[in-house]
PDB file of C-alpha atoms in Angstrom:
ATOM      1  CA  UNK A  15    -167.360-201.458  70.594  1.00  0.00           C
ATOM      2  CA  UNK A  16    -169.395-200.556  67.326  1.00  0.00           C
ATOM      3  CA  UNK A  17    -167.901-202.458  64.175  1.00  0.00           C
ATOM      4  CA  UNK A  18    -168.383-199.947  61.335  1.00  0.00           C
ATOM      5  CA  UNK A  19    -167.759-200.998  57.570  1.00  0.00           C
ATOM      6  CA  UNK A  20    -167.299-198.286  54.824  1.00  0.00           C
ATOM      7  CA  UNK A  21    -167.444-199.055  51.782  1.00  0.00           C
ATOM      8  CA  UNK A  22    -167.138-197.334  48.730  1.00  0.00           C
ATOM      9  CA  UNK A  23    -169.197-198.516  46.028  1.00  0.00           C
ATOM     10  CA  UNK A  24    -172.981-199.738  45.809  1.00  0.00           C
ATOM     11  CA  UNK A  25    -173.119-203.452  46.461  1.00  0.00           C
ATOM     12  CA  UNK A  26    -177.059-203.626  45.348  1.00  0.00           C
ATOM     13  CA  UNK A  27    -178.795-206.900  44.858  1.00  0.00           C
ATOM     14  CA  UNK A  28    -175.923-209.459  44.929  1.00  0.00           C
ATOM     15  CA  UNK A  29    -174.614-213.071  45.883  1.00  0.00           C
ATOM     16  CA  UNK A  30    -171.592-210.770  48.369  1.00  0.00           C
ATOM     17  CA  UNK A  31    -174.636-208.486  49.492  1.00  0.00           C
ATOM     18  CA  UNK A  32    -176.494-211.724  50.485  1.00  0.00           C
ATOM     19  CA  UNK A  33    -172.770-213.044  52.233  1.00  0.00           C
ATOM     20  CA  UNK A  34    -172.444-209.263  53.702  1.00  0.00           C
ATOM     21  CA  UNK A  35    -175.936-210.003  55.317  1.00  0.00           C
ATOM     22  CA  UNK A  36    -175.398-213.224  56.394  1.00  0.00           C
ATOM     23  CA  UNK A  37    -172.549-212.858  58.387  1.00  0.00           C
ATOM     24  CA  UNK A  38    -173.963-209.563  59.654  1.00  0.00           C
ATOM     25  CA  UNK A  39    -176.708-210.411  60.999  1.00  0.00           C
ATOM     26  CA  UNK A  40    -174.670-213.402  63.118  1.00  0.00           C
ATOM     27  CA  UNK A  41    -172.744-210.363  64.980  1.00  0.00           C
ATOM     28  CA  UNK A  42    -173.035-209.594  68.638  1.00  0.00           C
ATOM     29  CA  UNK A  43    -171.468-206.877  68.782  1.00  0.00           C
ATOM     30  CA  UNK A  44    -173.198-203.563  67.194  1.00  0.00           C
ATOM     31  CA  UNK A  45    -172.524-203.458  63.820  1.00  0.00           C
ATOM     32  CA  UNK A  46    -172.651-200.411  60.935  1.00  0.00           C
ATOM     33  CA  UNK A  47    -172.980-200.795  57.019  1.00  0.00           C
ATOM     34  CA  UNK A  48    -171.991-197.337  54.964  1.00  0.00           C
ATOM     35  CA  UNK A  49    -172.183-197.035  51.433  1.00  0.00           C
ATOM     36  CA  UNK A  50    -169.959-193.995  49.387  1.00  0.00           C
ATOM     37  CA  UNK A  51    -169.666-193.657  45.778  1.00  0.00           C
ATOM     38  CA  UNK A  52    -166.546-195.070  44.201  1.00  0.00           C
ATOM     39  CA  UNK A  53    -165.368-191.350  44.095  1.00  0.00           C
ATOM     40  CA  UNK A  54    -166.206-188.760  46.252  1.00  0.00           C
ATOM     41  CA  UNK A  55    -168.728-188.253  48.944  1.00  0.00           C
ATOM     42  CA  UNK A  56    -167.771-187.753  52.320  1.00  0.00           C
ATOM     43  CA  UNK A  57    -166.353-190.275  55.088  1.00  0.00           C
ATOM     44  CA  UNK A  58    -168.540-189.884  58.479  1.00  0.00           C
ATOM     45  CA  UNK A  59    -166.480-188.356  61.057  1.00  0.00           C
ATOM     46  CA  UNK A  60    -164.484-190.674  62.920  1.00  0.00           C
ATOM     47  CA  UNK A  61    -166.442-190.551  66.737  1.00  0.00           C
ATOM     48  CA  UNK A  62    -164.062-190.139  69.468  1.00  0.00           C
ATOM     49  CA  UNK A  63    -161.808-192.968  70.887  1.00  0.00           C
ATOM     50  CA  UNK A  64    -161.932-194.745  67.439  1.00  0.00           C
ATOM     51  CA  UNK A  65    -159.563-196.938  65.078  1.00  0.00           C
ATOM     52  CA  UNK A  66    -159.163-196.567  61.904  1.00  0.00           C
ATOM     53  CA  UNK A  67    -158.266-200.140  59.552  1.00  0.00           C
ATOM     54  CA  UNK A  68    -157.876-199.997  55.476  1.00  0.00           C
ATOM     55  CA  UNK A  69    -158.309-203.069  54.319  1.00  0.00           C
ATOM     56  CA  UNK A  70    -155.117-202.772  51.408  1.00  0.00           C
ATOM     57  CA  UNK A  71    -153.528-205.422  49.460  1.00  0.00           C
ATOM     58  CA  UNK A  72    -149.569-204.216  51.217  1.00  0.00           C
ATOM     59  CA  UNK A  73    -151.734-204.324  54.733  1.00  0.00           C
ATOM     60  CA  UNK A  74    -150.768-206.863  57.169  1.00  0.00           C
ATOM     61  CA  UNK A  75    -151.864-210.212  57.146  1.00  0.00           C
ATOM     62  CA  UNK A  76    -153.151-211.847  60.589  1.00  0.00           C
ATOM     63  CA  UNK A  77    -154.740-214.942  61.578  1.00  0.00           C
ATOM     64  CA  UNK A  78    -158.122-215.208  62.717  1.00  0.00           C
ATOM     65  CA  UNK A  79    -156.766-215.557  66.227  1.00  0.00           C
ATOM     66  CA  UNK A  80    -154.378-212.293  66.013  1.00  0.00           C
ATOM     67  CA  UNK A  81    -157.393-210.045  64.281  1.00  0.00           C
ATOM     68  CA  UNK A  82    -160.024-211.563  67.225  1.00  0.00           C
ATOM     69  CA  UNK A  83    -157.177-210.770  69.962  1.00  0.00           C
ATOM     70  CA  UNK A  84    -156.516-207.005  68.462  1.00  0.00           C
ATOM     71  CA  UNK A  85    -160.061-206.601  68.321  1.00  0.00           C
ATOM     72  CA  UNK A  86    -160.495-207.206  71.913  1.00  0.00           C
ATOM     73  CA  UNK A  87    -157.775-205.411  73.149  1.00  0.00           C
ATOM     74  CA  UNK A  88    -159.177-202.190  71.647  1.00  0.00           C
ATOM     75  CA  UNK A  89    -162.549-203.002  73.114  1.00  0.00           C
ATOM     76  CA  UNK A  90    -160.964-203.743  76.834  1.00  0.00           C
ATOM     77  CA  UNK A  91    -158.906-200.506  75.974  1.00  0.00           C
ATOM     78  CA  UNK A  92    -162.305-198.330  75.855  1.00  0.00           C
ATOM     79  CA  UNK A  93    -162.246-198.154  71.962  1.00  0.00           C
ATOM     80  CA  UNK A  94    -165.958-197.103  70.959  1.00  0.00           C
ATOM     81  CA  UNK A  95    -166.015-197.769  67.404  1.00  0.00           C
ATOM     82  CA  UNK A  96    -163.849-199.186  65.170  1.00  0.00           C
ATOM     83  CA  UNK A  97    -163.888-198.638  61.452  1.00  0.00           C
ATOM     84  CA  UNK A  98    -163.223-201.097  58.463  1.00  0.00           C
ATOM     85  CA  UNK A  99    -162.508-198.736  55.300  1.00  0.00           C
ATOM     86  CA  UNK A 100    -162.775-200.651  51.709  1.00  0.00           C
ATOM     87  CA  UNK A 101    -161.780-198.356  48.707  1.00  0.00           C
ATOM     88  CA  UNK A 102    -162.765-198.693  45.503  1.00  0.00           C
ATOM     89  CA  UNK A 103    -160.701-199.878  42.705  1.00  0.00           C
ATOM     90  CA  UNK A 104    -157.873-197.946  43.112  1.00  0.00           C
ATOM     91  CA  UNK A 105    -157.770-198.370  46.800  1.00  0.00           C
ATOM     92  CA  UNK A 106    -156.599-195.742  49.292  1.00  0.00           C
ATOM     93  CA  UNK A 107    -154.857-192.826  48.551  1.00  0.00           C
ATOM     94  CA  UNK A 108    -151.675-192.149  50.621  1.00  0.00           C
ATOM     95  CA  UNK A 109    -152.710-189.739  53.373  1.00  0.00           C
ATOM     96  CA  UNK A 110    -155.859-192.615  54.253  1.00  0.00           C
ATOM     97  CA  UNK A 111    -152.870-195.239  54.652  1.00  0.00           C
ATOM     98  CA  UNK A 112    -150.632-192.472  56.200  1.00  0.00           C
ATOM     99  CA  UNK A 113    -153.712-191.971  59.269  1.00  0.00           C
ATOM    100  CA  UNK A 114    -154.969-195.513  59.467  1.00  0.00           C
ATOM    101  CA  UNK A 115    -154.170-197.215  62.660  1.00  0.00           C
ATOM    102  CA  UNK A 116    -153.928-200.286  61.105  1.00  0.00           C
ATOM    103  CA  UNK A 117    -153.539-201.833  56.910  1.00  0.00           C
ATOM    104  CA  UNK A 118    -155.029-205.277  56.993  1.00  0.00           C
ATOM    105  CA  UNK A 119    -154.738-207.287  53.966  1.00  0.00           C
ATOM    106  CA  UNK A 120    -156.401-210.628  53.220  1.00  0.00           C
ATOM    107  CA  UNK A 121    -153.395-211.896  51.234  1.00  0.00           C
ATOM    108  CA  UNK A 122    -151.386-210.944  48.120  1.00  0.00           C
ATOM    109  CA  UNK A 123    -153.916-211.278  45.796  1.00  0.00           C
ATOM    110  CA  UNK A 124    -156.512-208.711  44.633  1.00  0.00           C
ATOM    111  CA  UNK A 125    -159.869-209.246  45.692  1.00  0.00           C
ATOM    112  CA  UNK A 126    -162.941-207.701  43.965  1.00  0.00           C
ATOM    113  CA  UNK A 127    -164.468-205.117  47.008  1.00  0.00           C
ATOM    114  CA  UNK A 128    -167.405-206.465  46.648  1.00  0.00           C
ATOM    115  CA  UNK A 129    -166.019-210.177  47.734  1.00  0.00           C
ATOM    116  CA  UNK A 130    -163.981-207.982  50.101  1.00  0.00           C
ATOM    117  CA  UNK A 131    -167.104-207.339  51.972  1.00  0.00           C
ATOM    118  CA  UNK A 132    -167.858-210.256  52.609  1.00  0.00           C
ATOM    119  CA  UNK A 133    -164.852-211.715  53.165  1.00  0.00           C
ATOM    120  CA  UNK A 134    -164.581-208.805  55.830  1.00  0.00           C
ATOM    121  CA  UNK A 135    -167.961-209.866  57.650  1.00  0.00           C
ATOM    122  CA  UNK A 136    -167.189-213.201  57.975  1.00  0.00           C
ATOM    123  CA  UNK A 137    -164.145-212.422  59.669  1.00  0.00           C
ATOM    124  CA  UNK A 138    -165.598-209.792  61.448  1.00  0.00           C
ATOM    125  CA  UNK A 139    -168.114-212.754  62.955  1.00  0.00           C
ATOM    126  CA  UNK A 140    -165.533-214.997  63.086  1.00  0.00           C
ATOM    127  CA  UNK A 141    -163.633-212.808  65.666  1.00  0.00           C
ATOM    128  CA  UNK A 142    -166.329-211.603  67.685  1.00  0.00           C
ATOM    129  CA  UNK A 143    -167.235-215.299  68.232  1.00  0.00           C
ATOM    130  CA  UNK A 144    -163.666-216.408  69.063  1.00  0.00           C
ATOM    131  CA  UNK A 145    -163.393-213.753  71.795  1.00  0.00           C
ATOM    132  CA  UNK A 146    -167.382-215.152  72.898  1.00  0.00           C
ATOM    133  CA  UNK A 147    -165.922-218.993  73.105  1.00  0.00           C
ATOM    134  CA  UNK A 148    -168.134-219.888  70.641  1.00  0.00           C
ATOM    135  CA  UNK A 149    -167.080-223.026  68.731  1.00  0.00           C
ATOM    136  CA  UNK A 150    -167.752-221.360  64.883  1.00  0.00           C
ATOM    137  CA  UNK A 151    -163.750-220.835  64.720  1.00  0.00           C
ATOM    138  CA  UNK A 152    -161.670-224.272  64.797  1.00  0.00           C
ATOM    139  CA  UNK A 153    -158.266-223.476  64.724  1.00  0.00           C
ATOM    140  CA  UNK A 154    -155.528-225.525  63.822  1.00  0.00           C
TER     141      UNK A 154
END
């Protein structure tokens, strides 16, 4: 299953770019980077057999354990690609939340998106290596 991050908003030359990299580069699984401008511009088309998740502050909030086991239950389920949307600073509009298969928030707080990227990869490794037994994750 193809882990595809869309972000709105040019991350350039930064200390989250160099994160974002980090963390993707440590992912087995394939992996997708798209940039939009904060307004406008069009989302690729969703492939068949695909999940939508908007990362939004009201989303819900799972472990690392709950987002790895989700994450492998659309993959055993035949999901091809699943899709991590970030919105600019206004977030999502209504009919985005409305379609989403999932709202996944990393807490109450507001996060820049920038740090949201990040924050996203890491977790994005973090699963992929909990489902591959690999001892990165220590829960508990």
């Amino acid at each position: 299953m193809r882990l595809h991050l869309i972000a709105r908003g040019k991350i350039g030359r930064s200390p989250e770019a160099d994160l974002v990299e980090r963390y993707a580069k440590r992912i087995a699984w394939p992996f997708k980077q798209t940039e939009l401008p904060d307004q406008g511009g069009m989302l690729p088309e969703a492939p068949p057999h695909s999940r939508t998740v908007l990362l939004d502050e009201r989303g819900k909030q799972l472990s690392s354990e709950e987002f790895a086991g989700l994450l492998g239950k659309w993959r055993d389920e035949g999901v091809r690609e699943c899709r991590f949307l970030i919105g600019a600073a206004d977030g999502h509009g209504d009919a985005a939340r409305e379609n989403a298969d999932l709202l996944l928030g990393f807490g109450a707080m507001t996060w820049p998106h920038m740090l949201a990227r990040a924050m996203l990869a890491e977790q994005l490794w973090r699963a992929t290596s909990i489902l591959a037994g690999h001892p990165y994750h220590r829960s508990g």
